[in-house]
Coordinates of N, CA and C in Angstrom, one line a residue:
M1 N -30.0 -167.5 -0.1 CA -30.5 -167.4 1.3 C -31.9 -167.9 1.5
K2 N -32.1 -168.6 2.5 CA -33.4 -169.2 2.9 C -34.2 -168.1 3.6
Y3 N -35.1 -167.4 2.8 CA -35.8 -166.3 3.3 C -37.0 -166.7 4.2
D4 N -37.5 -168.0 4.1 CA -38.7 -168.4 4.8 C -38.6 -168.2 6.3
R5 N -37.4 -168.1 6.9 CA -37.3 -167.9 8.3 C -37.7 -166.4 8.7
Y6 N -37.7 -165.6 7.7 CA -37.9 -164.1 7.9 C -39.1 -163.5 7.3
I7 N -39.7 -164.2 6.3 CA -40.8 -163.7 5.5 C -42.1 -164.5 5.8
E8 N -43.2 -163.9 5.9 CA -44.4 -164.6 6.0 C -45.5 -164.0 5.2
I9 N -46.5 -164.8 4.8 CA -47.6 -164.3 4.0 C -48.8 -164.9 4.8
N10 N -49.6 -164.0 5.4 CA -50.7 -164.4 6.2 C -51.9 -163.4 5.9
P11 N -53.0 -164.0 5.4 CA -54.1 -163.1 5.0 C -54.6 -162.2 6.2
K12 N -54.3 -162.5 7.4 CA -54.7 -161.7 8.5 C -53.7 -160.6 8.9
V13 N -52.6 -160.5 8.2 CA -51.5 -159.5 8.4 C -51.3 -158.8 7.1
M14 N -51.6 -157.5 7.1 CA -51.4 -156.6 5.9 C -52.1 -157.2 4.7
V15 N -53.3 -157.8 4.9 CA -54.1 -158.3 3.8 C -53.3 -159.3 2.9
G16 N -52.5 -160.1 3.6 CA -51.8 -161.1 2.9 C -50.5 -160.7 2.1
K17 N -50.1 -159.5 2.2 CA -48.9 -159.1 1.6 C -47.7 -159.7 2.3
P18 N -46.6 -160.0 1.6 CA -45.4 -160.6 2.3 C -44.9 -159.5 3.2
V19 N -44.6 -160.0 4.5 CA -44.1 -159.1 5.5 C -42.9 -159.8 6.2
I20 N -42.2 -159.0 7.0 CA -41.1 -159.6 7.8 C -41.9 -160.2 9.0
K21 N -41.6 -161.5 9.3 CA -42.2 -162.2 10.4 C -42.2 -161.4 11.7
G22 N -43.4 -161.4 12.3 CA -43.5 -160.8 13.6 C -43.6 -159.3 13.6
T23 N -43.7 -158.7 12.3 CA -43.9 -157.3 12.2 C -45.1 -157.1 11.2
R24 N -45.3 -155.9 10.9 CA -46.3 -155.5 9.9 C -45.5 -154.7 8.8
I25 N -44.2 -155.0 8.7 CA -43.4 -154.3 7.7 C -43.4 -155.1 6.4
P26 N -44.0 -154.6 5.3 CA -44.1 -155.3 4.1 C -42.7 -155.3 3.3
V27 N -42.5 -156.5 2.7 CA -41.3 -156.6 1.8 C -41.3 -155.5 0.8
G28 N -42.4 -155.1 0.2 CA -42.5 -154.1 -0.8 C -42.0 -152.7 -0.3
L29 N -42.2 -152.4 1.0 CA -41.7 -151.2 1.6 C -40.2 -151.2 1.6
I30 N -39.6 -152.3 2.0 CA -38.2 -152.4 2.1 C -37.6 -152.3 0.7
L31 N -38.2 -152.9 -0.3 CA -37.7 -152.8 -1.7 C -37.8 -151.4 -2.2
N32 N -38.9 -150.7 -1.9 CA -39.1 -149.3 -2.3 C -38.0 -148.4 -1.6
L33 N -37.7 -148.6 -0.4 CA -36.7 -147.8 0.3 C -35.4 -148.0 -0.3
L34 N -35.0 -149.3 -0.6 CA -33.7 -149.6 -1.2 C -33.6 -148.9 -2.6
A35 N -34.7 -149.0 -3.4 CA -34.8 -148.4 -4.7 C -34.6 -146.9 -4.7
N36 N -35.0 -146.3 -3.6 CA -34.9 -144.9 -3.4 C -33.6 -144.4 -2.7
G37 N -32.7 -145.3 -2.6 CA -31.4 -144.9 -2.1 C -31.1 -145.1 -0.7
Y38 N -32.0 -145.7 0.0 CA -31.8 -146.0 1.5 C -30.7 -147.1 1.6
T39 N -29.9 -147.0 2.5 CA -28.9 -148.1 2.8 C -29.6 -149.0 3.9
F40 N -29.0 -150.2 4.1 CA -29.5 -151.1 5.1 C -29.5 -150.3 6.5
E41 N -28.4 -149.6 6.7 CA -28.3 -148.9 8.0 C -29.4 -147.8 8.2
K42 N -29.7 -147.1 7.1 CA -30.8 -146.1 7.2 C -32.2 -146.7 7.4
I43 N -32.4 -147.9 6.7 CA -33.7 -148.6 6.9 C -33.8 -149.1 8.4
I44 N -32.7 -149.6 8.9 CA -32.7 -150.1 10.3 C -33.0 -149.0 11.3
K45 N -32.4 -147.8 11.0 CA -32.6 -146.7 11.8 C -34.1 -146.2 11.8
A46 N -34.7 -146.3 10.6 CA -36.1 -145.9 10.4 C -37.0 -146.9 11.0
Y47 N -36.6 -148.2 10.9 CA -37.5 -149.3 11.4 C -36.6 -150.2 12.3
P48 N -36.4 -149.7 13.6 CA -35.5 -150.4 14.5 C -35.8 -151.9 14.7
P49 N -37.0 -152.4 14.5 CA -37.1 -153.9 14.7 C -36.4 -154.7 13.6
L50 N -36.1 -154.1 12.5 CA -35.5 -154.8 11.4 C -34.0 -155.1 11.6
T51 N -33.5 -156.2 11.0 CA -32.1 -156.6 11.1 C -31.6 -156.6 9.6
K52 N -30.3 -156.7 9.5 CA -29.7 -156.8 8.2 C -30.1 -158.1 7.5
K53 N -30.2 -159.2 8.3 CA -30.6 -160.5 7.7 C -32.1 -160.4 7.2
Q54 N -32.9 -159.7 7.9 CA -34.3 -159.6 7.4 C -34.4 -158.8 6.1
I55 N -33.6 -157.8 6.0 CA -33.6 -157.0 4.7 C -33.0 -157.8 3.6
E56 N -32.0 -158.6 3.9 CA -31.4 -159.5 2.9 C -32.5 -160.5 2.5
A57 N -33.3 -161.0 3.4 CA -34.3 -162.0 3.1 C -35.4 -161.4 2.2
A58 N -35.7 -160.1 2.4 CA -36.7 -159.4 1.6 C -36.1 -159.4 0.1
L59 N -34.9 -159.1 0.0 CA -34.3 -159.1 -1.4 C -34.3 -160.5 -2.0
A60 N -33.9 -161.5 -1.2 CA -33.9 -162.8 -1.7 C -35.3 -163.3 -2.1
F61 N -36.3 -162.9 -1.3 CA -37.7 -163.2 -1.6 C -38.1 -162.6 -3.0
A62 N -37.8 -161.3 -3.1 CA -38.2 -160.6 -4.3 C -37.5 -161.2 -5.5
A63 N -36.2 -161.5 -5.4 CA -35.5 -162.1 -6.5 C -36.0 -163.4 -6.9
E64 N -36.4 -164.3 -6.0 CA -36.9 -165.6 -6.3 C -38.3 -165.4 -7.0
K65 N -39.1 -164.5 -6.5 CA -40.4 -164.3 -7.2 C -40.3 -163.8 -8.6
L66 N -39.4 -162.9 -8.8 CA -39.2 -162.4 -10.1 C -38.6 -163.4 -11.1
N67 N -37.7 -164.3 -10.6 CA -37.2 -165.3 -11.4 C -38.2 -166.3 -11.8
R68 N -39.3 -166.4 -11.1 CA -40.3 -167.4 -11.4 C -41.3 -166.8 -12.4
E69 N -41.4 -165.5 -12.6 CA -42.4 -164.9 -13.5 C -42.1 -165.3 -14.9
E70 N -43.2 -165.5 -15.7 CA -43.1 -165.7 -17.1 C -43.0 -164.4 -17.8
N71 N -42.2 -164.4 -18.9 CA -42.1 -163.2 -19.7 C -42.9 -163.3 -21.0
Y72 N -43.5 -162.2 -21.4 CA -44.4 -162.2 -22.6 C -43.9 -161.1 -23.5
N73 N -43.8 -161.4 -24.8 CA -43.4 -160.4 -25.8 C -44.7 -159.9 -26.4
F74 N -44.9 -158.6 -26.2 CA -46.1 -157.9 -26.7 C -45.9 -157.2 -28.0
A75 N -44.7 -157.4 -28.6 CA -44.4 -156.7 -29.8 C -45.2 -157.3 -31.0

């Protein structure tokens, strides 16, 4: 999924944290809600400006960023 239609990073919005475009809803908040058992529907009910596509974009953004990270073995 091309997440760049839905995610923006702007130092003037939420101190540069990635957010859903046009909102102040951070990607990290969406990930935290999903990690704590929220469904897409429950997130949309709690944050009515969000759409399913925006939540999917937050997941795609996080997946891409994690896939780019280097792994270090501290053993």
